[in-house]
XYZ file of N, CA and C in Angstrom:
651
model
N 24.914 11.390 1.253
C 24.451 11.036 -0.472
C 24.503 9.195 -0.082
N 23.580 8.771 -0.819
C 23.413 7.057 -0.792
C 24.440 6.322 -1.768
N 24.774 5.036 -1.648
C 25.765 4.455 -2.237
C 24.859 3.948 -3.739
N 24.418 4.403 -4.440
C 23.406 4.297 -5.404
C 23.955 2.805 -6.454
N 25.225 2.252 -6.008
C 25.633 1.132 -6.758
C 25.253 -0.052 -5.852
N 24.290 0.014 -4.663
C 23.985 -0.859 -3.503
C 22.249 -1.103 -4.474
N 22.145 -0.271 -4.887
C 20.286 -0.018 -5.151
C 19.842 -0.702 -6.159
N 19.022 -1.382 -6.561
C 18.749 -1.840 -7.682
C 16.606 -1.007 -7.826
N 16.411 -1.488 -6.742
C 14.606 -0.823 -6.739
C 14.377 0.017 -5.293
N 13.680 0.856 -6.057
C 13.281 2.075 -5.122
C 11.905 2.187 -4.670
N 11.292 1.614 -3.331
C 10.003 1.835 -3.352
C 9.724 3.388 -2.685
N 8.689 3.705 -3.017
C 8.300 5.188 -2.717
C 6.670 5.108 -2.211
N 6.968 5.943 -0.824
C 5.369 6.413 -0.335
C 4.661 7.900 -1.302
N 3.648 8.010 -1.042
C 3.127 8.768 -2.275
C 2.679 10.309 -0.805
N 1.984 10.183 -0.156
C 1.779 11.219 0.671
C 2.287 11.417 1.240
N 2.947 12.471 1.600
C 4.184 12.834 2.160
C 5.649 12.611 2.156
N 5.979 11.964 1.024
C 6.991 11.361 0.577
C 7.362 12.122 -1.222
N 6.147 11.725 -1.739
C 6.244 12.643 -3.228
C 5.360 13.799 -3.011
N 4.371 13.455 -2.621
C 3.162 14.803 -2.356
C 3.131 15.076 -0.956
N 2.672 17.004 -1.219
C 2.941 17.376 0.182
C 1.325 16.834 1.033
N 2.331 16.646 2.459
C 0.756 15.876 3.200
C -0.161 16.746 3.538
N 0.089 17.901 3.412
C -0.862 18.944 4.000
C -2.074 19.138 3.257
N -2.431 18.319 2.152
C -3.694 18.032 1.469
C -4.552 17.141 2.195
N -3.820 15.890 2.686
C -4.362 15.125 3.769
C -4.672 15.441 4.988
N -3.806 16.270 5.678
C -3.853 16.884 6.850
C -5.223 17.744 7.063
N -5.014 18.785 5.672
C -6.434 19.318 6.216
C -7.627 18.943 5.869
N -7.594 18.055 4.827
C -8.879 17.663 4.566
C -9.509 16.831 5.905
N -8.610 15.476 6.308
C -8.940 14.932 7.308
C -9.400 15.723 9.202
N -8.408 16.592 9.241
C -8.316 17.553 10.437
C -9.338 18.764 10.117
N -9.297 19.239 9.298
C -10.294 20.558 8.780
C -11.533 20.251 7.979
N -11.533 20.016 6.608
C -12.592 20.107 6.115
C -13.398 18.929 6.395
N -13.484 17.536 6.516
C -14.206 16.943 6.826
C -14.801 17.145 7.991
N -14.197 17.471 8.870
C -15.184 17.744 10.506
C -15.917 18.780 9.884
N -15.782 20.045 9.263
C -16.673 21.084 8.941
C -17.939 20.841 8.071
N -17.760 19.802 7.154
C -18.748 19.437 5.908
C -19.635 18.427 7.062
N -19.127 17.480 8.179
C -19.657 16.611 8.656
C -20.585 17.122 9.509
N -19.945 18.468 10.174
C -20.897 19.267 11.012
C -22.098 19.791 10.497
N -22.002 20.151 9.235
C -23.064 20.882 8.160
C -24.153 20.121 7.897
N -23.528 18.620 7.584
C -24.379 17.785 6.762
C -25.386 17.536 8.116
N -24.355 17.132 9.297
C -25.572 16.661 10.341
C -26.215 17.756 11.330
N -25.949 18.952 10.838
C -26.477 20.128 11.451
C -25.854 20.192 12.928
N -24.831 19.819 13.186
C -24.289 19.838 14.679
C -23.090 20.747 14.740
N -22.899 21.307 16.056
C -21.582 22.256 16.162
C -20.283 21.356 15.698
N -19.338 22.566 15.208
C -18.103 22.138 14.740
C -17.559 21.334 15.773
N -17.276 21.439 16.778
C -16.649 20.759 18.422
C -17.107 19.348 18.219
N -18.567 19.360 18.155
C -19.065 17.852 18.415
C -18.438 17.105 17.192
N -19.011 17.834 15.940
C -18.498 16.855 15.006
C -16.770 16.265 14.644
N -15.899 17.072 15.162
C -14.352 16.766 15.518
C -14.370 15.871 16.991
N -15.218 15.910 17.701
C -14.502 14.667 18.565
C -15.345 13.612 18.260
N -16.580 13.093 17.473
C -17.072 12.043 16.863
C -16.278 11.490 15.806
N -15.485 12.472 15.014
C -14.725 11.808 14.371
C -13.317 11.253 14.466
N -12.873 11.995 15.139
C -11.699 11.742 16.087
C -11.694 10.480 16.882
N -12.906 10.215 17.380
C -13.106 8.867 18.079
C -13.099 8.055 17.179
N -13.886 8.102 16.288
C -13.901 6.843 14.959
C -12.509 6.744 14.095
N -12.440 7.765 13.960
C -11.325 7.942 12.925
C -9.838 6.851 13.730
N -9.676 7.381 14.729
C -8.092 7.205 15.365
C -8.074 5.709 15.946
N -9.731 5.187 15.977
C -9.648 3.679 16.703
C -9.232 2.781 15.710
N -9.279 3.428 14.116
C -9.047 2.731 13.330
C -7.117 2.843 12.494
N -6.677 3.505 13.305
C -5.386 4.040 12.915
C -4.370 2.676 12.549
N -3.791 3.127 11.487
C -2.901 1.619 10.854
C -3.400 0.442 10.434
N -4.721 0.361 10.299
C -5.547 -0.220 9.729
C -5.710 -0.306 8.222
N -5.992 -0.904 7.763
C -6.436 -0.827 6.078
C -8.072 -0.123 6.177
N -8.886 0.053 6.793
C -10.075 0.697 6.824
C -9.616 2.075 6.903
N -8.621 2.614 7.813
C -8.143 4.020 8.327
C -7.923 4.674 6.603
N -7.261 4.133 5.696
C -7.208 4.257 4.531
C -8.527 4.582 3.487
N -9.165 3.549 3.863
C -10.322 3.318 2.769
C -11.644 4.518 3.059
N -11.685 5.067 1.908
C -12.720 6.030 1.496
C -14.031 5.351 1.601
N -14.070 4.127 1.119
C -15.108 3.914 0.472
C -15.855 3.347 2.124
N -14.964 2.837 3.046
C -15.063 2.310 4.232
C -15.981 3.506 4.970
N -14.997 4.666 4.711
C -15.567 5.816 5.833
C -16.727 6.678 5.370
N -17.193 6.453 3.843
C -18.510 6.831 3.216
C -19.553 5.825 4.042
N -19.214 4.585 4.208
C -20.254 3.406 4.636
C -20.203 3.970 6.374
N -19.259 4.299 6.621
C -19.270 4.454 8.408
C -19.592 5.946 8.830
N -19.945 6.733 8.320
C -20.126 8.222 8.261
C -21.485 8.388 7.509
N -21.846 7.679 6.996
C -23.143 7.545 5.769
C -22.852 9.378 5.194
N -21.870 9.211 4.423
C -21.717 10.674 3.535
C -20.739 9.738 2.436
N -20.627 10.708 1.251
C -19.940 10.698 0.403
C -18.116 10.895 0.622
N -17.513 10.366 0.812
C -16.617 10.932 1.597
C -15.202 11.265 0.534
N -15.170 10.182 -0.729
C -14.526 10.326 -1.732
C -15.220 11.584 -2.624
N -16.114 11.982 -2.626
C -16.750 13.157 -3.138
C -15.997 14.255 -2.519
N -16.372 14.262 -1.157
C -15.668 15.371 -0.553
C -14.090 15.655 -0.626
N -13.444 14.546 -0.859
C -12.289 14.115 -0.936
C -11.915 15.224 -2.254
N -12.167 15.613 -2.927
C -12.332 16.219 -3.865
C -12.529 17.712 -4.114
N -13.142 18.028 -2.778
C -13.511 19.539 -2.638
C -12.539 20.606 -2.596
N -11.019 20.008 -2.029
C -10.272 20.594 -1.778
C -9.306 20.369 -2.795
N -9.447 19.892 -3.912
C -8.134 19.153 -4.924
C -7.063 20.480 -5.107
N -7.496 21.410 -4.931
C -6.399 22.372 -5.196
C -5.060 22.540 -4.304
N -5.189 21.832 -3.189
C -4.462 21.641 -2.063
C -3.395 20.268 -2.574
N -3.487 19.574 -3.800
C -2.655 18.679 -4.082
C -1.305 19.419 -4.567
N -0.677 18.716 -4.090
C 0.716 19.602 -4.904
C 2.149 18.468 -4.263
N 3.128 18.576 -5.435
C 4.379 18.054 -4.958
C 5.202 18.171 -3.994
N 5.698 17.347 -3.432
C 6.737 18.037 -2.364
C 8.229 18.692 -3.237
N 8.762 19.708 -2.780
C 9.955 19.997 -3.439
C 10.842 18.934 -3.844
N 11.588 19.082 -5.108
C 12.152 18.189 -5.755
C 11.829 17.036 -6.304
N 10.439 16.857 -6.018
C 9.919 15.110 -6.628
C 10.698 14.787 -8.004
N 10.140 15.892 -8.805
C 10.090 15.219 -10.114
C 11.701 14.873 -10.416
N 12.416 16.005 -10.222
C 14.073 16.259 -10.371
C 14.632 14.582 -9.663
N 13.942 14.557 -8.621
C 14.101 13.249 -8.193
C 13.782 12.086 -8.954
N 12.339 11.652 -9.277
C 11.963 10.660 -9.953
C 12.986 10.806 -11.132
N 13.085 11.662 -11.880
C 13.784 11.912 -13.100
C 15.315 11.178 -12.989
N 16.069 11.355 -11.988
C 17.502 11.352 -11.594
C 17.173 9.793 -11.598
N 16.085 9.158 -10.862
C 16.086 7.727 -10.520
C 15.951 6.891 -11.896
N 15.135 7.881 -12.864
C 15.030 6.767 -14.339
C 16.678 7.202 -14.630
N 17.153 8.348 -14.889
C 18.264 8.210 -15.432
C 19.637 7.327 -14.969
N 19.306 6.836 -13.733
C 20.364 5.938 -12.965
C 19.802 4.736 -13.203
N 18.952 4.552 -13.708
C 18.109 3.033 -14.231
C 17.821 2.197 -13.146
N 17.305 2.916 -12.029
C 16.481 2.043 -11.082
C 15.179 2.106 -11.301
N 14.538 0.618 -10.919
C 13.276 0.523 -10.870
C 12.322 1.031 -9.867
N 11.644 2.209 -10.249
C 10.804 2.965 -9.094
C 9.308 2.631 -9.107
N 8.728 2.137 -7.966
C 7.720 1.852 -7.877
C 6.827 2.745 -6.700
N 5.679 3.001 -6.916
C 4.942 3.832 -5.799
C 4.238 2.782 -5.162
N 4.468 2.701 -3.776
C 3.676 1.770 -2.614
C 3.005 2.412 -1.701
N 1.575 2.571 -1.925
C 1.367 3.605 -1.279
C -0.229 2.919 -0.331
N -0.659 3.419 1.022
C -1.728 3.195 1.602
C -2.955 3.820 1.009
N -2.991 4.413 0.079
C -3.917 5.866 -0.571
C -4.869 4.948 -1.082
N -6.244 5.173 -0.899
C -7.452 4.365 -1.584
C -7.169 4.678 -3.001
N -7.555 3.595 -4.153
C -7.693 3.769 -5.335
C -8.424 4.982 -5.643
N -9.647 5.625 -5.182
C -10.092 6.479 -5.715
C -9.102 7.677 -5.466
N -8.490 8.086 -4.410
C -7.838 9.001 -4.245
C -6.611 8.770 -4.882
N -6.069 7.837 -4.833
C -4.964 7.774 -5.839
C -4.820 8.085 -7.104
N -6.321 7.976 -7.698
C -6.340 7.925 -8.882
C -6.111 9.382 -9.459
N -7.140 10.363 -8.651
C -7.054 11.383 -8.741
C -6.108 12.488 -8.413
N -5.379 12.145 -7.410
C -4.167 12.746 -6.908
C -2.779 12.110 -8.013
N -2.967 11.146 -9.423
C -2.121 10.893 -10.497
C -2.845 11.986 -11.243
N -4.190 11.965 -11.423
C -4.357 12.731 -12.565
C -3.796 14.533 -12.929
N -4.169 14.581 -11.435
C -3.386 16.262 -10.920
C -1.929 16.512 -11.016
N -1.305 15.255 -10.722
C 0.346 15.470 -10.455
C 1.155 14.781 -11.815
N 0.686 13.806 -12.083
C 1.243 12.989 -13.240
C 2.683 12.147 -12.937
N 2.532 12.008 -11.684
C 3.897 11.363 -11.399
C 4.202 9.988 -11.907
N 2.727 9.497 -11.837
C 2.638 8.163 -12.767
C 3.780 8.298 -14.195
N 4.059 8.879 -14.755
C 4.740 8.799 -15.653
C 6.368 8.716 -15.544
N 6.956 8.801 -14.150
C 8.016 8.599 -13.556
C 8.312 7.081 -13.310
N 7.030 6.782 -13.033
C 7.265 5.385 -12.073
C 7.024 3.961 -12.866
N 7.428 2.943 -12.757
C 7.800 1.430 -13.227
C 6.358 0.921 -12.980
N 5.593 1.377 -11.742
C 4.699 0.689 -10.988
C 3.986 0.925 -10.180
N 2.538 1.010 -9.857
C 2.236 1.376 -8.587
C 0.984 0.148 -7.946
N 1.465 0.510 -6.595
C 0.694 -0.457 -5.692
C -0.120 -0.189 -4.721
N -0.948 -0.019 -4.628
C -2.204 0.373 -3.480
C -2.269 -0.646 -2.396
N -1.720 -0.454 -1.066
C -2.308 -1.696 -0.358
C -3.751 -2.044 -0.479
N -4.740 -1.277 -0.456
C -5.857 -1.795 -0.979
C -6.183 -2.870 -1.787
N -5.157 -2.937 -2.721
C -5.160 -3.882 -3.854
C -4.588 -5.739 -3.162
N -3.866 -5.177 -2.106
C -3.117 -6.522 -1.520
C -3.775 -6.758 -0.454
N -4.764 -5.806 -0.147
C -5.395 -6.771 1.484
C -4.876 -6.215 2.694
N -3.753 -5.525 2.550
C -3.105 -5.268 4.068
C -2.281 -3.859 3.862
N -2.702 -3.097 4.867
C -1.806 -1.997 4.830
C -0.595 -1.973 5.022
N 0.512 -1.130 5.057
C 1.648 -0.983 4.785
C 2.409 -1.124 6.158
N 1.653 -0.919 7.280
C 1.930 -1.379 8.889
C 2.449 -2.896 8.999
N 1.338 -3.640 7.937
C 1.501 -4.881 8.465
C 2.442 -5.889 7.677
N 3.084 -6.810 8.455
C 4.039 -7.325 7.571
C 3.670 -8.294 6.327
N 2.426 -9.029 6.295
C 1.553 -9.240 5.310
C 1.723 -8.358 4.141
N 1.542 -7.372 4.157
C 1.636 -6.613 3.039
C 3.049 -7.073 1.846
N 4.102 -6.867 3.146
C 5.448 -6.830 2.352
C 5.661 -8.202 1.298
N 5.025 -9.285 2.182
C 5.324 -10.411 1.202
C 4.035 -10.765 0.062
N 3.089 -9.971 0.236
C 2.047 -9.877 -0.756
C 2.856 -8.655 -2.004
N 3.777 -7.851 -1.599
C 4.439 -7.052 -2.590
C 5.191 -7.998 -3.107
N 5.793 -8.487 -2.422
C 6.893 -9.320 -2.993
C 6.470 -10.298 -4.175
N 5.299 -10.514 -4.056
C 4.755 -11.804 -5.014
C 4.291 -11.091 -6.172
N 3.578 -9.826 -5.973
C 3.328 -8.826 -7.057
C 4.164 -8.043 -7.926
N 5.204 -7.666 -7.281
C 6.262 -7.292 -7.489
C 7.697 -7.757 -7.095
N 8.093 -8.669 -7.517
C 9.435 -9.287 -6.950
C 10.560 -8.004 -7.138
N 11.384 -8.399 -5.513
C 12.403 -7.423 -5.625
C 13.390 -8.105 -4.260
N 14.540 -7.477 -4.668
C 15.640 -8.246 -3.707
C 15.581 -6.997 -2.459
N 15.092 -7.512 -1.003
C 14.915 -6.756 -0.004
C 16.578 -5.871 0.464
N 17.540 -6.663 0.087
C 18.740 -6.290 0.377
C 19.558 -5.195 -0.759
N 18.568 -5.280 -1.796
C 19.382 -4.245 -2.828
C 18.144 -3.237 -2.845
N 16.977 -2.885 -1.957
C 16.073 -1.884 -2.340
C 16.219 -0.845 -1.081
N 15.619 0.208 -1.603
C 15.673 1.456 -0.658
C 14.180 1.678 -0.634
N 13.454 2.143 0.657
C 12.159 2.664 1.014
C 12.226 3.919 1.469
N 11.420 4.675 1.001
C 11.669 5.988 1.418
C 9.781 6.582 1.928
N 9.440 6.709 3.146
C 8.429 7.117 3.561
C 8.248 7.882 4.722
N 7.090 8.630 5.198
C 6.821 9.606 6.269
C 6.408 8.926 7.427
N 6.404 7.625 7.700
C 5.419 6.774 8.463
C 6.633 5.786 8.989
N 6.747 6.489 10.411
C 7.647 5.439 11.068
C 7.265 3.816 11.264
N 6.045 3.548 11.629
C 5.490 2.414 11.760
C 5.996 1.572 10.624
N 5.337 2.464 9.329
C 5.130 1.747 8.212
C 6.707 1.432 7.980
N 7.963 2.054 8.192
C 8.964 1.654 7.559
C 9.895 0.690 8.974
N 8.829 0.893 10.089
C 9.551 -0.281 10.763
C 9.255 -1.882 10.324
N 7.707 -1.749 9.630
C 7.799 -3.089 9.247
C 8.299 -3.071 8.161
N 8.626 -2.316 7.083
C 9.413 -2.653 6.170
C 10.821 -3.166 6.317
N 11.357 -2.788 7.702
C 12.502 -3.230 8.343
C 12.756 -4.468 8.936
N 11.213 -4.822 9.370
C 11.143 -6.276 9.985
C 11.109 -7.373 8.948
N 10.853 -6.797 7.545
C 11.025 -7.435 6.450
C 12.306 -7.692 5.892
N 13.111 -6.879 6.230
C 14.410 -7.366 5.990
C 14.856 -6.005 4.715
N 14.362 -4.926 4.334
C 14.850 -3.870 3.515
C 15.704 -3.228 3.947
N 17.013 -3.207 3.372
C 18.177 -2.919 3.776
C 18.018 -1.275 3.912
N 18.282 -0.276 3.096
C 17.953 0.642 3.041
C 16.472 1.598 3.090
N 16.440 2.399 4.205
C 15.367 3.268 4.857
C 15.950 4.645 5.066
N 14.455 5.214 4.659
C 14.810 6.840 4.684
C 13.363 7.212 5.407
N 13.625 8.363 6.145
C 11.982 8.968 6.580
C 12.137 10.118 6.214
N 11.008 10.848 5.871
C 11.175 12.425 5.372
C 10.917 13.076 6.642
N 11.320 14.038 6.856
C 11.274 14.385 8.315
C 10.096 15.743 8.070
N 10.042 16.344 6.807
C 8.522 17.225 7.115
C 7.631 17.039 5.822
N 6.872 15.826 5.980
C 5.791 15.747 4.834
C 4.994 16.608 4.670
N 4.543 17.754 5.753
C 3.649 18.449 5.790
C 4.274 19.392 5.621
N 4.388 20.273 4.487
C 5.154 21.777 4.091
C 4.751 22.753 5.304
N 3.239 22.918 5.873
C 3.108 23.586 7.092
C 3.124 23.030 8.303
N 3.421 21.969 8.571
C 4.074 20.912 9.790
C 5.231 21.274 10.187
N 5.695 20.410 11.042
C 7.082 20.881 11.905
C 8.243 20.010 11.021
N 9.611 20.354 11.299
C 10.618 19.715 10.784
C 11.330 18.588 12.038
N 10.352 17.173 11.731
C 10.574 16.677 12.769
C 11.593 15.743 13.215
N 12.082 15.441 14.332
C 13.149 14.987 15.009
C 12.864 13.414 14.944
N 13.680 12.987 13.519
C 13.721 11.191 13.722
C 14.913 10.912 14.251
N 14.571 9.806 14.920
C 15.764 9.080 15.487
C 16.015 7.711 15.579
N 14.837 7.211 14.728
C 15.132 5.425 14.487
C 15.223 4.958 13.500
N 15.592 5.878 12.654
C 15.738 5.534 10.665
C 16.681 7.138 10.434
N 17.220 6.868 8.803
C 17.746 7.617 8.228
C 16.770 8.777 7.815
N 17.245 9.926 8.078
C 15.805 10.922 7.791
C 16.542 12.280 6.778
N 16.092 12.711 5.934
C 16.107 13.214 5.144
C 15.120 14.496 4.972
N 15.595 15.770 4.616
C 14.196 16.888 4.740
C 13.982 17.047 2.734
N 14.979 17.171 2.210
C 14.866 17.128 0.827
C 15.655 15.893 0.066
N 15.197 15.875 -1.317
C 16.044 14.838 -1.990
C 17.384 15.016 -2.454
N 17.798 16.439 -2.449
C 19.325 16.546 -3.139
C 20.179 16.112 -1.829
N 19.457 15.755 -0.617
C 20.593 15.051 0.386
C 21.148 13.882 -0.043
N 20.477 13.305 -0.962
C 20.947 11.679 -1.481
C 20.960 11.531 -2.622
N 20.844 12.796 -3.803
C 20.999 12.752 -4.899
C 21.159 13.722 -5.660
N 22.184 14.154 -6.520
C 22.663 15.298 -7.113
C 21.355 16.028 -7.766
N 20.949 17.276 -7.740
C 19.799 17.175 -8.386
C 19.875 18.636 -9.004
């Protein structure tokens, strides 16, 4: 359990933290290659190779998360394709109870995500988690991915917070490292962001599997 008396602000990632990362994993690794192969009229294996080369070269940058960028780069309406598997969008277990608990504890809760606004809006429509939040910030609005130290300085200007009294929860260790470098005192990593993926062994940060490990739910 955390000492909640030491925390005023809670910064929360979305995909892999509040929402099941399976939706995005399936889209980028399975659905997009399949549709790319269909549209281009090429074998699936060739489509997977082409996409892997292009997408991984942008990993950790704002472009990596940008649906508009990939639409231009691939010559496809990626935002439209992104909605084709919307039935896979789901909350991680205990998400609503955890967000409700933060509200009861009177903590300021902010969603800080690398998700592109088109995908973000679609997920909020389906899940309704925005009703529990005090603010929503996309890295696309600030011009820097969360992996960059510039993101955290821009976030401070947009939504002032005390790093020493802030908890940040994310499934991406590169993002958590950037937050640590900025000075955020309380950091947590999610062990199983994808419900169909492995329970990861996290060594660089405190880690949890479910939210009841840090709050009575």
